[in-house]
Coordinates of C-alpha atoms in Angstrom, one line a residue:
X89 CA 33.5 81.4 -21.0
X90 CA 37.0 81.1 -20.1
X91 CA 38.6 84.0 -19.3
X92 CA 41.9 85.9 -21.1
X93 CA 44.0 85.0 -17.9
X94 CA 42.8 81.2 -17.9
X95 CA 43.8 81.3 -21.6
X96 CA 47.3 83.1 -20.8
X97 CA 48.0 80.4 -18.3
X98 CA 47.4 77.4 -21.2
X99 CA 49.6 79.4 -23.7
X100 CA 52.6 80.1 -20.7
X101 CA 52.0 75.9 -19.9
X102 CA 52.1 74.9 -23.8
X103 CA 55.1 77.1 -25.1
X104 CA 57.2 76.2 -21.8
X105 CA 56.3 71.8 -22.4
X106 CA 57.2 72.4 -25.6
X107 CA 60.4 74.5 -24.7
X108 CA 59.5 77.2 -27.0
X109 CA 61.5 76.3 -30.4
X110 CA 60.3 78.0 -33.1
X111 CA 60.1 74.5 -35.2
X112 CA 57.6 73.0 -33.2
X113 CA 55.4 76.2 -33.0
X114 CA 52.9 74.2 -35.0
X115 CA 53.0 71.1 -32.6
X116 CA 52.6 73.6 -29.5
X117 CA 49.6 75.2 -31.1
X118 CA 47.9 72.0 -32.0
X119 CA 48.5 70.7 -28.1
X120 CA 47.2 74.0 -26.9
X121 CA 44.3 73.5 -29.0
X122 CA 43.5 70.2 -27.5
X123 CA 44.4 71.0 -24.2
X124 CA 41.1 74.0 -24.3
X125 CA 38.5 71.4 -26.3
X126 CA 39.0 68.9 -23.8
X127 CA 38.1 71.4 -21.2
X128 CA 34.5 70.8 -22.6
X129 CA 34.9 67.9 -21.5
X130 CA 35.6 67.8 -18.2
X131 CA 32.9 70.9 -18.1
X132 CA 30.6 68.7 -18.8
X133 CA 31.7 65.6 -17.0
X134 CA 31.3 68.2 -14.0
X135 CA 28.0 69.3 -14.1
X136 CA 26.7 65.5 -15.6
X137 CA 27.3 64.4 -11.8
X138 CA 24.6 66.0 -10.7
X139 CA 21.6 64.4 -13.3
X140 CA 23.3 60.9 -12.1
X141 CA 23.8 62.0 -8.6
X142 CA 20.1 62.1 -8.8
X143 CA 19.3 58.9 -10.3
X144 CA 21.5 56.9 -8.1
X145 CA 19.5 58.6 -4.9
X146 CA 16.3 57.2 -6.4
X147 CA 18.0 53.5 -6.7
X148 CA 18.8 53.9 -2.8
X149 CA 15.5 55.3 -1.8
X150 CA 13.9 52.8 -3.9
X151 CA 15.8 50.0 -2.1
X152 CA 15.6 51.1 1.3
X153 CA 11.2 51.0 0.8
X154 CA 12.4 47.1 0.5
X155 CA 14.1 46.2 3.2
X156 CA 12.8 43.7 4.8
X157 CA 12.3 46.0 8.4
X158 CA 12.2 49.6 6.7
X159 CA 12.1 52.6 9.1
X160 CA 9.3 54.9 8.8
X161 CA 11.7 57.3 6.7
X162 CA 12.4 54.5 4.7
X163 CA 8.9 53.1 3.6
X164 CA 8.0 57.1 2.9
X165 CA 11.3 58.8 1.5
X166 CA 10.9 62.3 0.3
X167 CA 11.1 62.6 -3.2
X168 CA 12.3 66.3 -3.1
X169 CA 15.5 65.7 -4.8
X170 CA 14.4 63.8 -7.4
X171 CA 11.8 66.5 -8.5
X172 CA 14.4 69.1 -7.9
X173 CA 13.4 70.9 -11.3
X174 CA 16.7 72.4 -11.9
X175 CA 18.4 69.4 -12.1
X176 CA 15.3 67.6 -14.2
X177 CA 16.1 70.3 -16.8
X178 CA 19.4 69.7 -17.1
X179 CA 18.6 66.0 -17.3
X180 CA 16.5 67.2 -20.1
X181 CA 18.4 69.2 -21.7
X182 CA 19.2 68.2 -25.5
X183 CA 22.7 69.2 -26.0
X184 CA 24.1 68.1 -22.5
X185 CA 22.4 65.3 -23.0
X186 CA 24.5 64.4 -25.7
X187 CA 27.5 65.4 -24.4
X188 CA 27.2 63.7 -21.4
X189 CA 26.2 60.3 -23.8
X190 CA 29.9 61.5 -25.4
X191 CA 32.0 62.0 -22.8
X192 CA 30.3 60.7 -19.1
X193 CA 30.2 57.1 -19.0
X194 CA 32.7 56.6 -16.7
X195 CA 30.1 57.9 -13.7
X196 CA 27.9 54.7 -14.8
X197 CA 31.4 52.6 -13.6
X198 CA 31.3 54.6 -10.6
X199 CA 27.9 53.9 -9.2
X200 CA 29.2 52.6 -5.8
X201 CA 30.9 56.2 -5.3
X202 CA 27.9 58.0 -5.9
X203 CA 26.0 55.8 -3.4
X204 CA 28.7 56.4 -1.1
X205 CA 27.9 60.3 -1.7
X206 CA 24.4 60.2 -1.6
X207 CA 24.4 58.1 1.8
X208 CA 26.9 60.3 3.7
X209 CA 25.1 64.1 1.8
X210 CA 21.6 62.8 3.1
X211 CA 22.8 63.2 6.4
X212 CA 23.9 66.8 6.4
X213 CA 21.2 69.4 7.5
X214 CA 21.6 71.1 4.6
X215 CA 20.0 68.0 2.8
X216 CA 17.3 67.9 5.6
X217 CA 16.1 71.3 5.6
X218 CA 16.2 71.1 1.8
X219 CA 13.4 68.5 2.1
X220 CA 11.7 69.1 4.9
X221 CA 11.3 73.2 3.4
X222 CA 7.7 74.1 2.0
X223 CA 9.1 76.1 -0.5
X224 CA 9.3 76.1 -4.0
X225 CA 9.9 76.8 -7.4
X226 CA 12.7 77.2 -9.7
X227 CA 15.2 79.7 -7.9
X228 CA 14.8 77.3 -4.8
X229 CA 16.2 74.2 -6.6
X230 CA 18.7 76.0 -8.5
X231 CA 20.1 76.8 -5.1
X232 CA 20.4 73.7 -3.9
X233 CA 21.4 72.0 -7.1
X234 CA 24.8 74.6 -6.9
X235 CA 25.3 73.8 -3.3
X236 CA 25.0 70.0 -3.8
X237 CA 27.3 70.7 -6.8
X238 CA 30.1 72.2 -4.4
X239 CA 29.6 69.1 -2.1
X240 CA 30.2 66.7 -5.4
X241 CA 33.6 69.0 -6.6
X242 CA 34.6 68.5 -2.8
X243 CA 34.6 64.8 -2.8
X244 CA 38.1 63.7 -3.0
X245 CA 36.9 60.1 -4.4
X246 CA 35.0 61.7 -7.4
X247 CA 38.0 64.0 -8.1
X248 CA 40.1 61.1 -8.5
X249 CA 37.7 59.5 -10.8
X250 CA 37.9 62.6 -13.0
X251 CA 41.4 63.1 -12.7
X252 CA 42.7 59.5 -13.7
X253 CA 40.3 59.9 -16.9
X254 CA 43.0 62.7 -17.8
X255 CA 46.2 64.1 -16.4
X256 CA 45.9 67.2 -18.4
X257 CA 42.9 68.0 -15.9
X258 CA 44.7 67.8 -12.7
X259 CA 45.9 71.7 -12.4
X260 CA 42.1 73.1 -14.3
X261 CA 39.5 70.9 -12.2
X262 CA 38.8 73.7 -9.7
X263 CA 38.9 76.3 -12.1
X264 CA 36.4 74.6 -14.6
X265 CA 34.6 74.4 -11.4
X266 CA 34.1 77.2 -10.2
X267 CA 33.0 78.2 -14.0
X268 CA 30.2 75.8 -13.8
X269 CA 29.4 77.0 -10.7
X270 CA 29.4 80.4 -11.9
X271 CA 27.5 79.5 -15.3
X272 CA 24.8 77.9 -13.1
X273 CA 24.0 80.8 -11.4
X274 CA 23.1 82.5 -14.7
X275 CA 20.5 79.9 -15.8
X276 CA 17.1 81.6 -15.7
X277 CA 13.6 79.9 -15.0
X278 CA 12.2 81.6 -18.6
X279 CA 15.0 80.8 -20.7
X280 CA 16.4 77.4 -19.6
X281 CA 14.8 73.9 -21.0
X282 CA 15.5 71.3 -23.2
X283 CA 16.2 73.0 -26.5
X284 CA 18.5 76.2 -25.0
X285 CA 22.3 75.9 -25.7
X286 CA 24.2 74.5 -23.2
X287 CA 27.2 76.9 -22.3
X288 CA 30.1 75.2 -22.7
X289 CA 34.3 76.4 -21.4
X290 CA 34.7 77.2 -25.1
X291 CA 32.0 77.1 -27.6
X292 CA 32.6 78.6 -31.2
X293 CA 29.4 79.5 -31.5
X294 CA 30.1 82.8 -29.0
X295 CA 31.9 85.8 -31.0
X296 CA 33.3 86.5 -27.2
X297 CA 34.7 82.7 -26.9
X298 CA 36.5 82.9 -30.3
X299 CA 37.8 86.2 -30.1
X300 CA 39.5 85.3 -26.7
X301 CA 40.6 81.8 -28.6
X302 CA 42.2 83.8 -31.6
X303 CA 44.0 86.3 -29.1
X304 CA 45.6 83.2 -27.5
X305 CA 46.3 81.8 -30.5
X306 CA 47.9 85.2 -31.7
X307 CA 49.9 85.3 -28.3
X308 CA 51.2 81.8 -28.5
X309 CA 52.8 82.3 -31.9
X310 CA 53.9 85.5 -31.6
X311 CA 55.8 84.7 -28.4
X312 CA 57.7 82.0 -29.9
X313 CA 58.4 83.9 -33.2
X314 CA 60.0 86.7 -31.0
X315 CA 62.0 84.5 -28.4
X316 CA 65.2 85.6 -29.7
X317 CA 64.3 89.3 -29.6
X318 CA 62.7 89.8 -26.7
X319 CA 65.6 87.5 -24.5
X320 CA 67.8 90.1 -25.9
X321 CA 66.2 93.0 -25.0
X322 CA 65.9 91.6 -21.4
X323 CA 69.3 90.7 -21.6
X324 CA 70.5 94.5 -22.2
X325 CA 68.5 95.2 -19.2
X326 CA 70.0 92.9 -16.6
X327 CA 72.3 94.6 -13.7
X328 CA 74.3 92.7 -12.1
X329 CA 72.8 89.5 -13.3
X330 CA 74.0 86.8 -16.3
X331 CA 71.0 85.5 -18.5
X332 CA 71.8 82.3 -17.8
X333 CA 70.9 82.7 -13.8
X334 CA 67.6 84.2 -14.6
X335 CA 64.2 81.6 -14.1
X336 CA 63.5 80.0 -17.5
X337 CA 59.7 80.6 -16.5
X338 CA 60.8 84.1 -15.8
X339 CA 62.2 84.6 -19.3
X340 CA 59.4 83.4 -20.6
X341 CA 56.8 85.4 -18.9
X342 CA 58.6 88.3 -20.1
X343 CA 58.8 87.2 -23.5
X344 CA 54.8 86.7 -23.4
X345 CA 54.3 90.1 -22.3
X346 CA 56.0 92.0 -24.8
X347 CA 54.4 89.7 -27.6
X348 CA 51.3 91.1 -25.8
X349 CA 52.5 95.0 -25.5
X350 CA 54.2 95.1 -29.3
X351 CA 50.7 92.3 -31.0
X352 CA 47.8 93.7 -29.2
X353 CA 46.9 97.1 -29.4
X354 CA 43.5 97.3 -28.0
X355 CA 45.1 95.7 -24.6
X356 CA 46.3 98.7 -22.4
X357 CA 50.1 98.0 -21.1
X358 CA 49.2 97.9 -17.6
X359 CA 46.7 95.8 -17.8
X360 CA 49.3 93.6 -19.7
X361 CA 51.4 93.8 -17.0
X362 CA 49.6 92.9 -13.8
X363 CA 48.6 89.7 -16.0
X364 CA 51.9 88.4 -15.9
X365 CA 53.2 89.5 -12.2
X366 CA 50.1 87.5 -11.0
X367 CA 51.1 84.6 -13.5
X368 CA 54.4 84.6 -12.2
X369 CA 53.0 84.3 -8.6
X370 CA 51.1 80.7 -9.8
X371 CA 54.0 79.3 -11.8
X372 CA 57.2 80.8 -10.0
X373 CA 59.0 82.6 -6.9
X374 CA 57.9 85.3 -4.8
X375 CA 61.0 87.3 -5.8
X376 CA 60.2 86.7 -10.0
X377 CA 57.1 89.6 -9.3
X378 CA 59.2 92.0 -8.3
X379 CA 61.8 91.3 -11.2
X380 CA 59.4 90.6 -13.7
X381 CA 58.3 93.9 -13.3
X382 CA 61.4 95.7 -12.9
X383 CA 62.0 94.3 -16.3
X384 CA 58.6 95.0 -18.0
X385 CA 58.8 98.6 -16.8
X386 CA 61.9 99.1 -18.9
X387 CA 61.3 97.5 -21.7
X388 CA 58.4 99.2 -22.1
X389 CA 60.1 102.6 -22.6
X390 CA 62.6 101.2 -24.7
X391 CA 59.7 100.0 -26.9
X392 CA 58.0 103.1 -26.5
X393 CA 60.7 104.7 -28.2
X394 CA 61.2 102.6 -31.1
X395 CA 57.5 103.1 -31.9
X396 CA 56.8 99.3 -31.3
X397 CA 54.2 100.0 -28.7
X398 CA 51.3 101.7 -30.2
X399 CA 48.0 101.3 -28.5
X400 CA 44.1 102.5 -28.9
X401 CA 41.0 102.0 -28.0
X402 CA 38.6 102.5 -25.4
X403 CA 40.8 102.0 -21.8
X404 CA 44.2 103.4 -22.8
X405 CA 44.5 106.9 -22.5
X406 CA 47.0 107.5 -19.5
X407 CA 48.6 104.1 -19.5

């Protein structure tokens, strides 16, 4: 599920933590490697606040029908929400089930949060209508399960609860996010109960999944075997500039995209390209684009004529 640029990104923030030596290509390949599984985690740490989310709303509801002066709201609550039947399925659903028994228990430490969400949500008219609406069926609750979701990522109390149970997740939670968000979308009424697989960031199960995996793997090793090759061709390309004064991030970038030009054939150079320039504008200046590609255009004829550019497959004529 994660796509090629994510996995760029993890490789670039690997190889530059661990400085990219060549001796501790091993060590940055297995913290790369943990880095992506425990985004299953926090995927499913996610999407498990909405199951609870649920279950803490029927606590409240339940409590406010003994008060000792309910309102008439109170005595008769709806029960939409808790019969919302995209959320039961999930509930239901045997392998998130146990990865939420894995990975989720810190929302059962939380509970007072969740309240806190639940009694502030119920007052929005999205929540209302929801209720209050005579329609039904599967398509219906999925919609409102992925806006209540979007409500839940917002909250900057629950975010902090995720983000203290892992610093590595502080720079992916919206991304993983916005996955979820988009995996949900894909969950059909005919094909979704308890026994389907539960899509996970990575899952090795998927030829797609692992073949993205093993190209970031590929790129990660092959960028730190060519370091010193690749900072001397930029080096022979640099007007008016000394090496030393260029961005390490920069340097880097570059280095990753000629492992990618001269280690992946099927991957047409321009494609390669626009991948880093909009890397460089999430990890450095506004002034690295323009270089970064200054750089990359050269180098890629230069590589071009030492045959170590060779590309085919379906995408590259005319790049």
């Amino acid at each position: 599920m994660l796509s090629r640029h994510f996995l760029r990104s993890k490789v670039l923030q690997a190889i530059y933590a661990g400085r990219y030596e060549e001796k501790k290509v091993d060590e940055v390949a297995k913290s790369f490697e943990y880095h992506i599984q425990k985004l299953n985690e926090l995927g499913v740490l996610q999407v498990s606040l909405l199951p609870r989310f649920v279950e803490v709303a029927g606590e409240v509801l339940e409590e406010g029908k003994k008060k000792f002066r309910p309102t008439e709201e109170e005595r008769n609550p709806s029960l939409r929400l808790l019969d919302n039947v995209f959320i039961r399925r999930m509930a239901d659903n045997f392998e998130l089930k146990k990865a939420m028994e894995s990975w989720c228990g810190c929302w059962e430490t939380h509970e007072d949060l969740i309240r806190e969400a639940f009694m502030e949500f119920r007052k929005m008219k999205e929540y209302k209508e929801y209720v209050d609406s005579e329609e039904q069926g599967f398509e219906f609750d999925k919609s409102f399960a992925i806006l209540l979701f979007r409500y839940l990522m917002n909250r900057e109390s629950l975010r902090t609860v995720v983000g203290e149970r892992s610093l590595l997740w502080e720079d992916d939670f919206d991304q993983i996010a916005q996955y979820n968000f988009m995996m949900m979308k894909t969950l059909e009424e005919d094909s979704f109960d308890e026994a389907s697989v539960w899509p996970m960031m990575y899952d090795k199960r998927e030829d797609k999944d692992e073949a993205d995996m093993q190209f970031a793997r590929e790129l990660l090793k092959n960028t730190i075997a060519t370091r010193e090759e690749s900072e001397e061709l930029v080096k022979s390309h640099l007007q008016g500039w000394e090496f030393e004064r260029v961005s390490k991030m920069d340097v880097l970038l570059i280095n990753m995209a000629v492992a990618e030009l001269t280690g992946c054939p099927t991957i047409p150079e321009r494609v390669t390209v626009d991948e880093y320039i909009e890397l460089s504008k999430e990890f450095s200046s506004e002034r690295s684009r323009l270089f970064i590609n200054g750089i990359l255009d050269k180098l890629i004829l230069e590589l071009r004529s030492k045959g170590k550019i060779n590309k085919f497959g379906r995408g590259i004529v005319g790049e």
